[in-house]
Structures are given as C-alpha cells and as structure tokens.
C-alpha cells in the first residue's frame, strides 16, 4: 500500500500534450487535432491527447505490417521475446505508483484499487505470457504411418485492440501481452476517457526493446479511429472490450471489410444469488457491496442484480444498506476514500437517469443514487440500492455501469435460476450457499462465463475471463487467450 505523501507528490504533476505512437515515433495526428483530457476528480483539464484520423490509422497498420513481415519480433526466438516481455513487466513495476496516479487522474478509480488492478495486473500479465510463450508446443497428429501431420500454431499478423476506459492498463495488457508474446504486431486504440497510461505503456515497451512498429498506439474518437481499425483491410484480428452497442458494430465492420476475426468482451448484468443458507450474512453484505460499488460500479463483472431468498431478504437488504452508507465517496487519490469518481460527466448523467427511472418504474430506493461533492467540480455519486425490482424494470435488464444495485427477491432454487438467466448477458455471477450439491447445481445452471461460489470477484491469470451469450465470445487471461492471437496451420507430409 502506498503512502499518502507519495501519492500527493504526483497528483498535480504536469502532463505534457500527448502524441500518437506509430512506427516507434511520437507524432501528432496528421490533422493536428487534439482532445482535452478532463479529470473526473475535479472536472479540470489535465492535458490533451491527439485526435487521430483514418490516415493515422493507415500509418499505424502499415508500420505494424512492416514490423510483422520484417520478422524482428515475429521471428525472434520465443525465449528472446520472453526477455523483452519481462523487461516490460519490470518497467511497469518500476513506475507502478506513477502509472496508477496518472490513471486515476484520467478516470477516477480509487487509488488502492487502481494500483493493484492497473500496473499490478498489467505487469503480472506481461510476466505470465512471457513465461508461457516458450512452453506452448505445436502438435503431431495421430495419422497413418505413411504420413506426418504437424499442427503449427502461428501468429496471425496484425492485431487491432480496442479497449474501454475502465481499467485500461489491465485490460490493455490482457490483449497486448498474449498478442505480442505470440509474435504479432498490434495497433492499440485506448478509450478517449482513459488513454494516458496506455501511452506510457508504449514508452515502457520501447525502452524494454520492443522493435519499432510492433506496438502502435492511436488515440482519438471511437467512431473514427476505432472504425478505421475495424474496417481496415490489413488488420487480421480485432480484440475488443467495451459495450454491446459497439461490439455489434465491429461484427458489421468485419463483414464489410476483410472478415477479420472479431473477439468481443462485452457488458454484463450479473446476478449475485444469496440463498438462506449462505455462510455468513455480514460477509455476504460486504462482498455484495464491493461487487457493485467498487470503482463506482464501472466494472464489467459487477454484481448488479442481487437475487436474495425471501426469508432473509429484509435482513440482507438492511445489512447491505449499512455497508453502503458507511462507504466514503470522495477524492480517489485520497487513501481514505472507499469509492472514487465516476469516469466522466456523461457517465454520471446516465447513472442519474437510471436512478430516476428505477423509482418511476416502481422500485423502492433504499439508499443513495444522488450526485454529491458537486462543489469540487468532480463527478461523484452515492452508492445506491433499489429494492422490489421486477424483471420488467429497466434496472433489471440494462447494464448501468454505475453504482446502482437492483435487489430482487426469490422463493426457491428454480426461481433463482430462472431470474438469474432472465437476461441477454452472461458475463459473471455468484452463488452463496453452504449446500455443496446446490452450489454445483447452480454452477451448471447459471449461464455465465464465471460462477463464483461464496465469494464475488477475485480470480487470477490462470483462469479465463469471457462472456457467454451477448456478453461476448472471446477470452482474456489464461493460456486460452493465446488462441485469439494465433492460427493453426497443418503440414501434411508424405513420408
Ligand atoms: P465503449 O463500447 O463505448 O467503448 C469501448 C472502446 O470502443 C473505446 O475505445 C471507444 O473509443 C471505442 N469505440 C467507440 N465507438 C466505436 C466504433 N463505432 N467503432 C470502433 N470503436 C469504437 O465502452 P466503454 O464505455 O469505454 O466501456 C464500458 C463498457 O465496456 C461496458 O459495457 C462494460 O461492461 C464493458 N467492459 C467489458 C469487459 C469484459 O471483460 N467483458 C471489461 C470492461 C468493460
């Protein structure tokens, strides 16, 4: 845990205007345009990022292709690539606090969480794939005697990675590290609201010896830069984390261009299911609050629907409200804050709309939901609990991506399963019970990429993260992520 004076020493550090990183060079957008970066902490402009256009994306893809074909990285021995990747991890670790503070100034995540989840995870991710890449073998098929069937696993070429503003360094690393480890070149597009740490990561990669053109970072508007990457004829794979609306478009862009592979990590409306035999209701209340309120609910796997068995409903809601009310919302760079700022004014406005609508549609507001600390100029909201939510209400169905919890009561296991699966999403979930058989039945019955049992959240790089149904089709983390960035090739050899 860092100490407050070290954080305070970094909080007002001037940030120079940021350029694009293309072919190993820092350069402004071809148009010369830029975008102001507003800090959600106080609404002030911290710096400016380049607002790239299609010609910048063309230059980045050309640089990536040239680097890939040149082979300085793609044909480097895996053990040598590993050394560079480990130096990248070390570079992130050496600047962890600096990166975390910069990221918090950009997107408002509470600093303790940011430090662990951003540089901490990013460095661990580079180490994981660095260590993995010289241990993943091809295969020999069990053919008839007169032939030899070799199955090679190759890099795909140029990867386009488009990432969101929540946890950009962690999610960026989940895409970059396996893609680079496998020998690909990458064109990375950070979100407008959180580009700064990923630009720093590009500098760290260059210092670590990643050859020029292997990683290119192009900032700017999603509808311009993101679309230009996604429709590009020379991008082979698109790895995306973000909203369903944009994910849907990316599939269209692929169909309209070169049928590039598209991997989507999308949103969720994840059920957190508490049975009356849950092990410890205080732990349930704390973990459930954490599951929806940390990072102001801006977590893809947030437990945004609390399904609670009717016999313990009142008690759980009461304890949860106590936990929520005790959470200190405030300056995310202050270690005493439990919850920081909402990432942008637009996001906050959306959250407030959802809160109003929940009441209009008949939910009971137990606590929270209002904007606070407006005098700071920043974007802060009290964590909110809405009880009596029914399946027809917007709050039961739509992802808010804010600190708003919908509480829904159920009577028995069958109803719990039905409600849990009554969503188009399928990202995360949790089940609280001391009945081992029920826990296993629920793991099978809930349609989601992860089912936590007697906990919510928490995992590591050894297990995949990915959605079922409309929460996506790819996996970040674990060795499975390498599948996205590699292609199988068969050599059929007559002996
Ligand atoms: P978003 O979809 O608005 O933006 C994501 C990225 O796509 C940004 O870089 C944006 O600039 C870009 N983009 C926007 N329009 C585009 C277009 N037309 N073409 C190409 N790119 C475009 O999402 P967001 O608001 O940044 O992030 C929040 C969303 O991300 C939530 O839905 C959340 O659940 C999801 N998310 C999912 C995961 C996961 O692992 N499944 C993790 C984190 C966040």
Coordinates of C-alpha atoms and ligand atoms in Angstrom, one line a residue:
X1 CA 0.0 0.0 0.0
X2 CA 1.5 3.4 -1.0
X3 CA 1.6 6.2 1.5
X4 CA -0.4 9.4 1.1
X5 CA 2.6 11.8 0.7
X6 CA 4.0 9.8 -2.2
X7 CA 0.6 10.0 -3.9
X8 CA 0.2 13.7 -3.2
X9 CA 3.6 14.4 -4.7
X10 CA 2.3 13.0 -8.0
X11 CA -1.2 14.3 -8.0
X12 CA -0.6 17.7 -9.7
X13 CA 2.4 16.7 -11.8
X14 CA 2.1 18.4 -15.2
X15 CA 1.3 16.1 -18.1
X16 CA 2.6 17.3 -21.4
X17 CA 0.3 17.1 -24.5
X18 CA 0.3 13.5 -25.8
X19 CA 1.2 12.3 -29.3
X20 CA 0.4 9.1 -31.2
X21 CA 3.0 6.3 -31.1
X22 CA 3.5 5.0 -34.6
X23 CA 6.5 3.1 -36.0
X24 CA 8.5 3.8 -32.9
X25 CA 8.0 7.6 -33.2
X26 CA 5.9 10.0 -31.3
X27 CA 3.9 12.2 -33.7
X28 CA 0.8 14.5 -33.7
X29 CA -2.3 13.5 -35.5
X30 CA -1.9 14.2 -39.3
X31 CA -4.8 16.7 -38.9
X32 CA -3.1 18.4 -36.0
X33 CA -6.3 18.0 -34.0
X34 CA -6.4 17.0 -30.3
X35 CA -8.9 16.4 -27.5
X36 CA -8.8 17.8 -23.9
X37 CA -8.5 15.3 -21.1
X38 CA -10.8 16.1 -18.3
X39 CA -10.1 14.7 -14.8
X40 CA -13.3 13.4 -13.1
X41 CA -11.6 14.3 -9.8
X42 CA -12.3 18.0 -10.2
X43 CA -13.5 18.5 -13.8
X44 CA -10.3 20.2 -14.8
X45 CA -8.4 19.7 -18.0
X46 CA -5.1 17.8 -17.3
X47 CA -3.7 17.7 -20.8
X48 CA -4.5 17.0 -24.4
X49 CA -4.4 13.8 -26.5
X50 CA -4.0 13.6 -30.2
X51 CA -7.3 13.1 -32.2
X52 CA -6.2 10.7 -34.9
X53 CA -7.9 10.2 -38.2
X54 CA -8.0 7.5 -40.8
X55 CA -4.7 8.4 -42.3
X56 CA -3.0 7.9 -38.9
X57 CA -4.6 4.5 -38.6
X58 CA -3.4 3.6 -42.1
X59 CA 0.2 4.6 -41.0
X60 CA -0.1 2.6 -37.8
X61 CA -1.4 -0.5 -39.6
X62 CA 1.4 -0.1 -42.3
X63 CA 4.0 0.1 -39.5
X64 CA 2.6 -2.9 -37.8
X65 CA 2.5 -4.9 -41.0
X66 CA 6.1 -3.9 -41.9
X67 CA 7.3 -4.9 -38.5
X68 CA 5.5 -8.2 -38.7
X69 CA 6.8 -9.0 -42.2
X70 CA 10.3 -7.8 -41.2
X71 CA 10.4 -10.5 -38.5
X72 CA 12.5 -8.7 -35.9
X73 CA 9.8 -9.6 -33.4
X74 CA 7.6 -12.2 -35.2
X75 CA 10.5 -14.4 -36.0
X76 CA 12.5 -13.7 -32.8
X77 CA 13.0 -16.9 -30.8
X78 CA 10.3 -17.2 -28.1
X79 CA 12.9 -17.3 -25.4
X80 CA 14.3 -14.0 -26.6
X81 CA 10.8 -12.4 -26.9
X82 CA 10.3 -13.5 -23.3
X83 CA 13.2 -11.4 -22.1
X84 CA 11.8 -8.3 -23.7
X85 CA 8.3 -9.0 -22.2
X86 CA 9.8 -9.5 -18.7
X87 CA 11.6 -6.1 -19.1
X88 CA 8.3 -4.6 -20.0
X89 CA 6.8 -6.0 -16.7
X90 CA 9.8 -4.7 -14.8
X91 CA 9.3 -1.3 -16.4
X92 CA 5.7 -1.2 -15.4
X93 CA 6.6 -2.3 -11.8
X94 CA 9.3 0.4 -11.6
X95 CA 6.7 3.1 -12.4
X96 CA 3.7 1.5 -10.7
X97 CA 2.7 4.4 -8.5
X98 CA 3.3 7.0 -11.2
X99 CA 1.1 5.0 -13.6
X100 CA -1.6 4.4 -11.0
X101 CA -1.9 8.1 -10.1
X102 CA -1.9 9.1 -13.7
X103 CA -4.6 6.6 -14.5
X104 CA -6.7 7.8 -11.5
X105 CA -6.4 11.4 -12.6
X106 CA -7.7 10.2 -16.0
X107 CA -10.6 8.0 -15.0
X108 CA -11.3 8.4 -11.2
X109 CA -10.8 4.8 -9.9
X110 CA -9.9 4.7 -6.2
X111 CA -6.1 4.6 -5.9
X112 CA -5.7 1.5 -3.8
X113 CA -7.7 -0.5 -6.3
X114 CA -6.0 1.2 -9.3
X115 CA -2.6 0.4 -8.0
X116 CA -3.4 -3.3 -7.6
X117 CA -5.6 -3.7 -10.7
X118 CA -3.8 -1.5 -13.2
X119 CA 0.1 -1.6 -13.1
X120 CA -0.1 -4.6 -10.7
X121 CA -2.2 -6.7 -13.1
X122 CA -0.6 -5.3 -16.2
X123 CA 2.9 -6.3 -15.0
X124 CA 1.7 -9.7 -13.9
X125 CA 0.1 -10.2 -17.3
X126 CA 3.2 -9.4 -19.2
X127 CA 5.1 -11.9 -16.9
X128 CA 2.5 -14.6 -17.3
X129 CA 2.6 -14.6 -21.1
X130 CA 6.4 -14.0 -21.2
X131 CA 6.8 -17.2 -19.1
X132 CA 4.2 -19.1 -21.1
X133 CA 5.3 -18.5 -24.7
X134 CA 8.3 -20.8 -24.8
X135 CA 6.2 -23.6 -23.2
X136 CA 3.4 -23.8 -25.7
X137 CA 4.1 -26.5 -28.3
X138 CA 2.6 -27.5 -31.6
X139 CA 1.1 -30.9 -32.1
X140 CA 1.7 -34.1 -34.0
X141 CA -1.5 -35.7 -35.3
X142 CA -2.1 -39.4 -34.8
X143 CA -2.0 -40.2 -38.5
X144 CA -1.4 -43.4 -40.5
X145 CA 2.2 -44.5 -40.7
X146 CA 3.0 -43.2 -44.1
X147 CA 2.3 -39.5 -43.4
X148 CA 3.2 -37.0 -40.8
X149 CA 0.6 -34.4 -39.7
X150 CA 2.2 -31.4 -37.9
X151 CA -0.1 -28.8 -36.4
X152 CA 1.7 -25.5 -36.1
X153 CA 0.4 -22.6 -34.0
X154 CA 1.4 -19.3 -35.7
X155 CA 1.0 -15.6 -35.0
X156 CA -1.9 -14.1 -37.1
X157 CA -0.2 -10.9 -38.1
X158 CA -1.7 -7.5 -37.3
X159 CA -4.0 -7.3 -34.2
X160 CA -6.3 -4.3 -33.7
X161 CA -7.0 -3.9 -30.0
X162 CA -9.8 -1.5 -28.9
X163 CA -10.2 -1.1 -25.1
X164 CA -12.5 0.8 -22.7
X165 CA -11.9 3.4 -20.1
X166 CA -12.3 1.3 -17.1
X167 CA -9.1 -0.4 -16.0
X168 CA -7.4 0.5 -19.3
X169 CA -3.9 -0.7 -18.4
X170 CA -5.1 -4.1 -17.1
X171 CA -7.5 -4.7 -20.0
X172 CA -4.9 -3.4 -22.5
X173 CA -2.3 -5.8 -21.1
X174 CA -4.8 -8.7 -21.3
X175 CA -4.8 -8.1 -25.0
X176 CA -1.3 -6.8 -25.7
X177 CA 0.7 -9.4 -23.7
X178 CA -0.7 -12.6 -25.3
X179 CA -0.8 -10.9 -28.8
X180 CA 2.8 -9.8 -28.5
X181 CA 4.0 -13.0 -26.9
X182 CA 2.7 -14.9 -29.9
X183 CA 4.7 -12.7 -32.2
X184 CA 2.0 -10.4 -33.6
X185 CA 2.2 -6.7 -34.2
X186 CA -0.5 -4.5 -32.6
X187 CA -2.4 -1.3 -33.2
X188 CA -4.0 -0.3 -29.9
X189 CA -6.9 2.2 -29.6
X190 CA -7.4 3.4 -26.0
X191 CA -10.7 5.0 -25.0
X192 CA -10.9 8.8 -25.2
X193 CA -11.6 9.0 -21.5
X194 CA -8.5 6.9 -20.5
X195 CA -5.6 7.0 -22.9
X196 CA -2.8 8.3 -20.7
X197 CA -1.5 5.1 -19.1
X198 CA -1.5 3.2 -22.3
X199 CA 0.6 5.8 -24.0
X200 CA 3.0 5.5 -21.1
X201 CA 3.0 1.7 -21.6
X202 CA 4.1 2.3 -25.2
X203 CA 7.1 4.2 -24.0
X204 CA 7.9 1.4 -21.5
X205 CA 7.7 -1.2 -24.3
X206 CA 10.1 0.8 -26.5
X207 CA 12.5 1.2 -23.6
X208 CA 12.3 -2.5 -23.0
X209 CA 13.5 -3.2 -26.5
X210 CA 10.2 -4.0 -28.4
X211 CA 11.2 -3.3 -32.0
X212 CA 9.7 -0.3 -33.7
X213 CA 6.3 -0.8 -35.3
X214 CA 5.4 -3.8 -33.2
X215 CA 3.2 -1.8 -30.9
X216 CA 1.4 1.4 -32.2
X217 CA -1.0 3.4 -30.1
X218 CA -3.6 5.6 -31.8
X219 CA -5.8 7.8 -29.7
X220 CA -8.9 9.6 -30.7
X221 CA -12.7 9.2 -31.2
X222 CA -14.1 5.7 -31.3
X223 CA -16.3 6.4 -34.3
X224 CA -13.2 7.5 -36.3
X225 CA -10.1 5.6 -35.1
X226 CA -12.0 2.5 -33.8
X227 CA -14.0 2.3 -37.0
X228 CA -10.8 2.8 -39.2
X229 CA -9.1 -0.1 -37.4
X230 CA -12.2 -2.3 -37.5
X231 CA -12.8 -1.8 -41.2
X232 CA -9.1 -1.9 -42.2
X233 CA -8.3 -4.5 -44.9
X234 CA -4.9 -5.3 -43.4
X235 CA -5.9 -5.9 -39.8
X236 CA -6.2 -9.7 -39.2
X237 CA -7.8 -9.9 -35.7
X238 CA -9.8 -7.4 -33.7
X239 CA -9.8 -7.8 -29.9
X240 CA -12.3 -5.6 -28.2
X241 CA -13.5 -4.8 -24.7
X242 CA -16.4 -2.4 -24.4
X243 CA -20.1 -2.0 -24.8
X244 CA -22.5 -4.3 -26.7
X245 CA -23.6 -1.5 -29.0
X246 CA -20.0 -1.0 -30.3
X247 CA -19.3 -4.8 -30.3
X248 CA -22.3 -5.3 -32.6
X249 CA -20.9 -2.7 -35.0
X250 CA -17.5 -4.3 -35.0
X251 CA -19.0 -7.5 -36.4
X252 CA -20.6 -5.5 -39.2
X253 CA -17.3 -3.7 -39.9
X254 CA -15.6 -7.1 -40.2
X255 CA -18.3 -8.4 -42.5
X256 CA -18.0 -5.2 -44.6
X257 CA -14.2 -5.4 -44.9
X258 CA -11.9 -8.4 -44.8
X259 CA -13.8 -10.8 -42.4
X260 CA -11.2 -10.3 -39.8
X261 CA -11.7 -12.4 -36.6
X262 CA -13.5 -10.4 -34.0
X263 CA -13.3 -11.2 -30.3
X264 CA -15.7 -9.4 -28.1
X265 CA -15.6 -8.9 -24.3
X266 CA -18.8 -7.0 -23.6
X267 CA -21.1 -5.9 -20.8
X268 CA -23.0 -7.7 -18.1
X269 CA -26.0 -7.7 -15.8
X270 CA -24.6 -10.2 -13.4
X271 CA -26.7 -12.0 -10.8
X272 CA -25.4 -12.3 -7.3
X273 CA -27.6 -15.0 -5.7
X274 CA -27.9 -15.4 -2.0
X275 CA -29.7 -18.4 -0.5
X276 CA -31.0 -18.5 3.0
X277 CA -28.2 -21.0 4.0
X278 CA -25.5 -18.5 2.9
X279 CA -22.5 -18.9 5.2
X280 CA -22.2 -15.5 6.8
X281 CA -24.6 -12.6 6.1
X282 CA -22.1 -10.0 7.1
X283 CA -19.6 -11.4 4.7
X284 CA -22.3 -11.5 2.0
X285 CA -23.2 -7.9 2.6
X286 CA -19.6 -6.7 2.4
X287 CA -18.8 -8.7 -0.6
X288 CA -22.0 -7.8 -2.4
X289 CA -21.4 -4.1 -1.8
X290 CA -17.9 -4.5 -3.0
X291 CA -19.2 -6.4 -6.1
X292 CA -21.3 -3.4 -7.3
X293 CA -19.9 -0.3 -5.7
X294 CA -16.1 -0.5 -6.1
X295 CA -14.8 1.7 -8.9
X296 CA -18.3 3.3 -8.8
X297 CA -19.8 0.2 -10.4
X298 CA -17.6 0.6 -13.5
X299 CA -16.6 -3.0 -13.6
X300 CA -17.8 -5.3 -16.3
X301 CA -18.3 -8.2 -13.9
X302 CA -20.1 -6.0 -11.3
X303 CA -22.8 -7.9 -9.4
X304 CA -25.5 -5.5 -10.4
X305 CA -28.5 -7.8 -9.6
X306 CA -28.8 -9.1 -6.1
X307 CA -31.2 -12.1 -6.0
X308 CA -32.0 -12.9 -2.4
X309 CA -34.1 -15.6 -0.9
X310 CA -37.3 -14.1 0.5
X311 CA -36.8 -15.5 4.1
X312 CA -33.5 -13.5 4.5
X313 CA -34.4 -10.6 2.2
X314 CA -35.1 -7.9 4.8
X315 CA -32.0 -8.8 6.8
X316 CA -29.7 -8.8 3.8
X317 CA -31.0 -5.5 2.5
X318 CA -30.7 -3.9 5.9
X319 CA -27.0 -5.0 6.3
X320 CA -26.2 -4.1 2.8
X321 CA -27.6 -0.6 3.3
X322 CA -25.5 -0.2 6.4
X323 CA -22.4 -1.2 4.4
X324 CA -23.3 1.1 1.5
X325 CA -24.0 4.1 3.8
X326 CA -20.6 3.7 5.6
X327 CA -18.7 3.8 2.3
X328 CA -16.8 7.1 1.9
X329 CA -17.1 8.5 -1.6
X330 CA -14.6 11.1 -2.5
X331 CA -11.2 12.1 -4.0
X332 CA -9.9 8.9 -5.5
X333 CA -6.3 9.9 -4.7
X334 CA -7.2 10.1 -1.0
X335 CA -6.5 6.7 0.6
X336 CA -9.3 7.2 3.0
X337 CA -11.9 7.2 0.1
X338 CA -13.6 3.8 -0.4
X339 CA -15.1 4.9 -3.7
X340 CA -13.7 7.4 -6.2
X341 CA -15.2 9.4 -9.0
X342 CA -17.5 8.3 -11.9
X343 CA -15.3 8.4 -15.0
X344 CA -17.0 11.3 -16.9
X345 CA -19.8 13.8 -16.6
X346 CA -21.7 11.9 -19.4
X347 CA -21.4 8.6 -17.5
X348 CA -22.7 10.3 -14.3
X349 CA -25.6 11.8 -16.1
X350 CA -26.5 8.4 -17.4
X351 CA -26.3 6.9 -13.9
X352 CA -28.6 9.6 -12.5
X353 CA -31.1 8.9 -15.3
X354 CA -31.1 5.2 -14.4
X355 CA -31.7 6.1 -10.8
X356 CA -34.7 8.3 -11.5
X357 CA -36.1 5.8 -13.9
X358 CA -35.9 3.0 -11.3
X359 CA -38.1 4.9 -8.9
X360 CA -40.5 6.0 -11.7
X361 CA -40.9 2.4 -12.7
X362 CA -41.8 1.4 -9.2
X363 CA -38.6 0.3 -7.4
X364 CA -38.0 1.4 -3.8
X365 CA -34.9 3.4 -3.3
X366 CA -33.3 2.1 -0.1
X367 CA -30.4 4.4 -0.1
X368 CA -28.1 6.6 -2.3
X369 CA -28.1 7.4 -6.0
X370 CA -27.7 11.2 -5.7
X371 CA -24.8 13.3 -7.1
X372 CA -22.6 14.6 -4.3
X373 CA -19.5 16.8 -3.9
X374 CA -20.5 18.9 -6.9
X375 CA -18.6 21.8 -5.4
X376 CA -15.3 20.0 -6.2
X377 CA -16.2 20.2 -9.9
X378 CA -15.8 16.4 -10.0
X379 CA -18.2 13.6 -10.8
X380 CA -19.3 11.7 -7.6
X381 CA -22.4 9.6 -6.8
X382 CA -23.5 7.9 -3.6
X383 CA -23.8 4.1 -4.0
X384 CA -27.5 3.2 -4.5
X385 CA -29.7 0.2 -3.6
X386 CA -33.1 -0.3 -5.2
X387 CA -35.4 -2.9 -3.7
X388 CA -38.5 -4.5 -5.1
X389 CA -37.1 -4.6 -8.6
X390 CA -39.0 -6.7 -11.0
X391 CA -38.0 -8.3 -14.3
X392 CA -39.9 -5.8 -16.5
X393 CA -37.9 -2.8 -15.0
X394 CA -35.1 -1.2 -16.9
X395 CA -32.8 -1.7 -13.8
X396 CA -33.2 -5.4 -14.0
X397 CA -32.4 -5.6 -17.7
X398 CA -29.9 -2.9 -18.8
X399 CA -26.3 -2.5 -17.8
X400 CA -25.9 0.8 -16.0
X401 CA -22.1 0.6 -15.4
X402 CA -22.6 2.7 -12.3
X403 CA -23.0 2.2 -8.5
X404 CA -26.7 1.1 -8.7
X405 CA -27.8 -2.2 -7.3
X406 CA -31.1 -3.9 -8.1
X407 CA -32.5 -6.2 -5.4
X408 CA -34.9 -8.9 -6.5
X409 CA -36.4 -11.5 -4.1
X410 CA -37.0 -15.2 -5.0
X411 CA -38.6 -18.1 -3.2
X412 CA -36.8 -21.3 -4.3
X413 CA -33.8 -22.5 -6.3
X414 CA -35.9 -22.9 -9.5
X415 CA -37.0 -19.3 -9.4
X416 CA -33.4 -18.2 -8.6
X417 CA -32.1 -19.9 -11.8
X418 CA -34.9 -18.5 -13.9
X419 CA -34.3 -15.0 -12.7
X420 CA -30.5 -15.3 -12.9
X421 CA -30.8 -16.4 -16.6
X422 CA -33.5 -13.9 -17.5
X423 CA -31.0 -11.6 -19.2
X424 CA -29.4 -11.3 -22.6
X425 CA -26.0 -11.1 -20.9
X426 CA -23.9 -13.9 -19.4
X427 CA -20.7 -12.5 -18.0
X428 CA -20.4 -13.2 -14.3
X429 CA -22.4 -14.4 -11.3
X430 CA -22.2 -15.7 -7.8
X431 CA -24.0 -18.1 -5.6
X432 CA -23.9 -18.0 -1.8
X433 CA -24.9 -21.3 -0.1
X434 CA -23.5 -23.9 2.3
X435 CA -25.2 -26.7 0.4
X436 CA -22.4 -28.2 -1.7
X437 CA -24.8 -30.0 -4.1
X438 CA -26.8 -26.9 -4.6
X439 CA -23.6 -24.9 -5.3
X440 CA -22.6 -27.4 -8.1
X441 CA -26.2 -27.5 -9.5
X442 CA -26.1 -23.7 -9.7
X443 CA -22.7 -23.6 -11.4
X444 CA -24.2 -25.8 -14.1
X445 CA -27.5 -23.9 -14.3
X446 CA -26.3 -20.3 -14.4
X447 CA -25.5 -19.2 -18.0
X448 CA -22.4 -17.1 -17.4
X449 CA -18.7 -17.1 -18.1
X450 CA -17.9 -17.3 -14.4
X451 CA -19.9 -18.5 -11.4
X452 CA -18.3 -17.5 -8.0
X453 CA -19.3 -19.6 -5.0
X454 CA -19.3 -18.0 -1.6
X455 CA -17.4 -15.0 -2.9
X456 CA -17.7 -12.4 -5.6
X457 CA -14.9 -11.4 -7.9
X458 CA -11.3 -12.2 -7.4
X459 CA -9.5 -14.5 -9.8
X460 CA -6.1 -14.6 -11.4
X461 CA -4.4 -15.0 -14.7
X462 CA -4.7 -18.8 -14.6
X463 CA -8.4 -18.8 -15.4
X464 CA -10.1 -17.3 -18.5
X465 CA -12.5 -14.3 -18.4
X466 CA -15.1 -14.2 -21.1
X467 CA -18.8 -13.9 -21.5
X468 CA -21.5 -16.3 -22.6
X469 CA -24.4 -15.2 -24.8
X470 CA -24.4 -11.4 -25.5
X471 CA -21.5 -10.8 -23.1
X472 CA -19.1 -11.8 -25.8
X473 CA -17.2 -14.6 -27.5
X474 CA -13.6 -14.4 -26.6
X475 CA -11.5 -15.0 -23.5
X476 CA -8.9 -12.8 -21.9
X477 CA -6.4 -14.3 -19.5
X478 CA -5.1 -17.9 -19.1
X479 CA -3.4 -19.9 -21.9
X480 CA -6.8 -19.8 -23.7
X481 CA -6.2 -16.1 -24.6
X482 CA -3.4 -17.2 -26.9
X483 CA -6.0 -18.9 -29.1
X484 CA -7.3 -15.5 -30.2
X485 CA -3.9 -14.3 -31.4
X486 CA -2.7 -17.5 -33.1
X487 CA -3.8 -19.5 -36.1
X488 CA -3.4 -23.2 -36.6
X489 CA -1.6 -24.5 -39.7
X490 CA -1.3 -28.1 -40.8
X491 CA 1.7 -29.5 -42.5
X492 CA 0.7 -32.9 -44.2
X493 CA 3.9 -34.7 -45.1
X494 CA 4.0 -37.8 -47.2
X495 CA 6.9 -39.9 -45.8
Ligands
LIG1 P1 -17.5 1.6 -25.5 O1 -18.0 0.5 -26.2 O2 -18.2 2.9 -25.6 O3 -16.0 2.0 -25.9 C1 -15.0 1.0 -26.0 C2 -14.0 1.3 -27.0 O4 -14.6 1.3 -28.3 C3 -13.4 2.7 -26.8 O5 -12.0 2.7 -27.1 C4 -14.2 3.5 -27.9 O6 -13.4 4.7 -28.3 C5 -14.3 2.5 -29.0 N1 -15.4 2.8 -29.9 C6 -16.5 3.6 -29.7 N2 -17.3 3.6 -30.8 C7 -16.6 2.8 -31.7 C8 -16.9 2.5 -33.1 N3 -18.0 2.9 -33.7 N4 -16.1 1.6 -33.7 C9 -15.0 1.2 -33.1 N5 -14.6 1.5 -31.8 C10 -15.4 2.3 -31.2 O7 -17.3 1.1 -24.0 P2 -16.8 2.0 -22.7 O8 -17.9 2.9 -22.3 O9 -15.5 2.5 -23.0 O10 -16.7 0.8 -21.6 C11 -17.7 0.3 -20.9 C12 -18.2 -1.0 -21.4 O11 -17.2 -1.9 -21.5 C13 -19.3 -1.6 -20.5 O12 -20.3 -2.1 -21.3 C14 -18.5 -2.7 -19.8 O13 -19.3 -3.8 -19.4 C15 -17.6 -3.2 -20.9 N6 -16.5 -3.9 -20.4 C16 -16.4 -5.3 -20.6 C17 -15.4 -6.0 -20.0 C18 -15.3 -7.5 -20.2 O14 -14.2 -8.1 -19.9 N7 -16.3 -8.2 -20.7 C19 -14.4 -5.3 -19.3 C20 -14.5 -4.0 -19.1 C21 -15.6 -3.3 -19.6

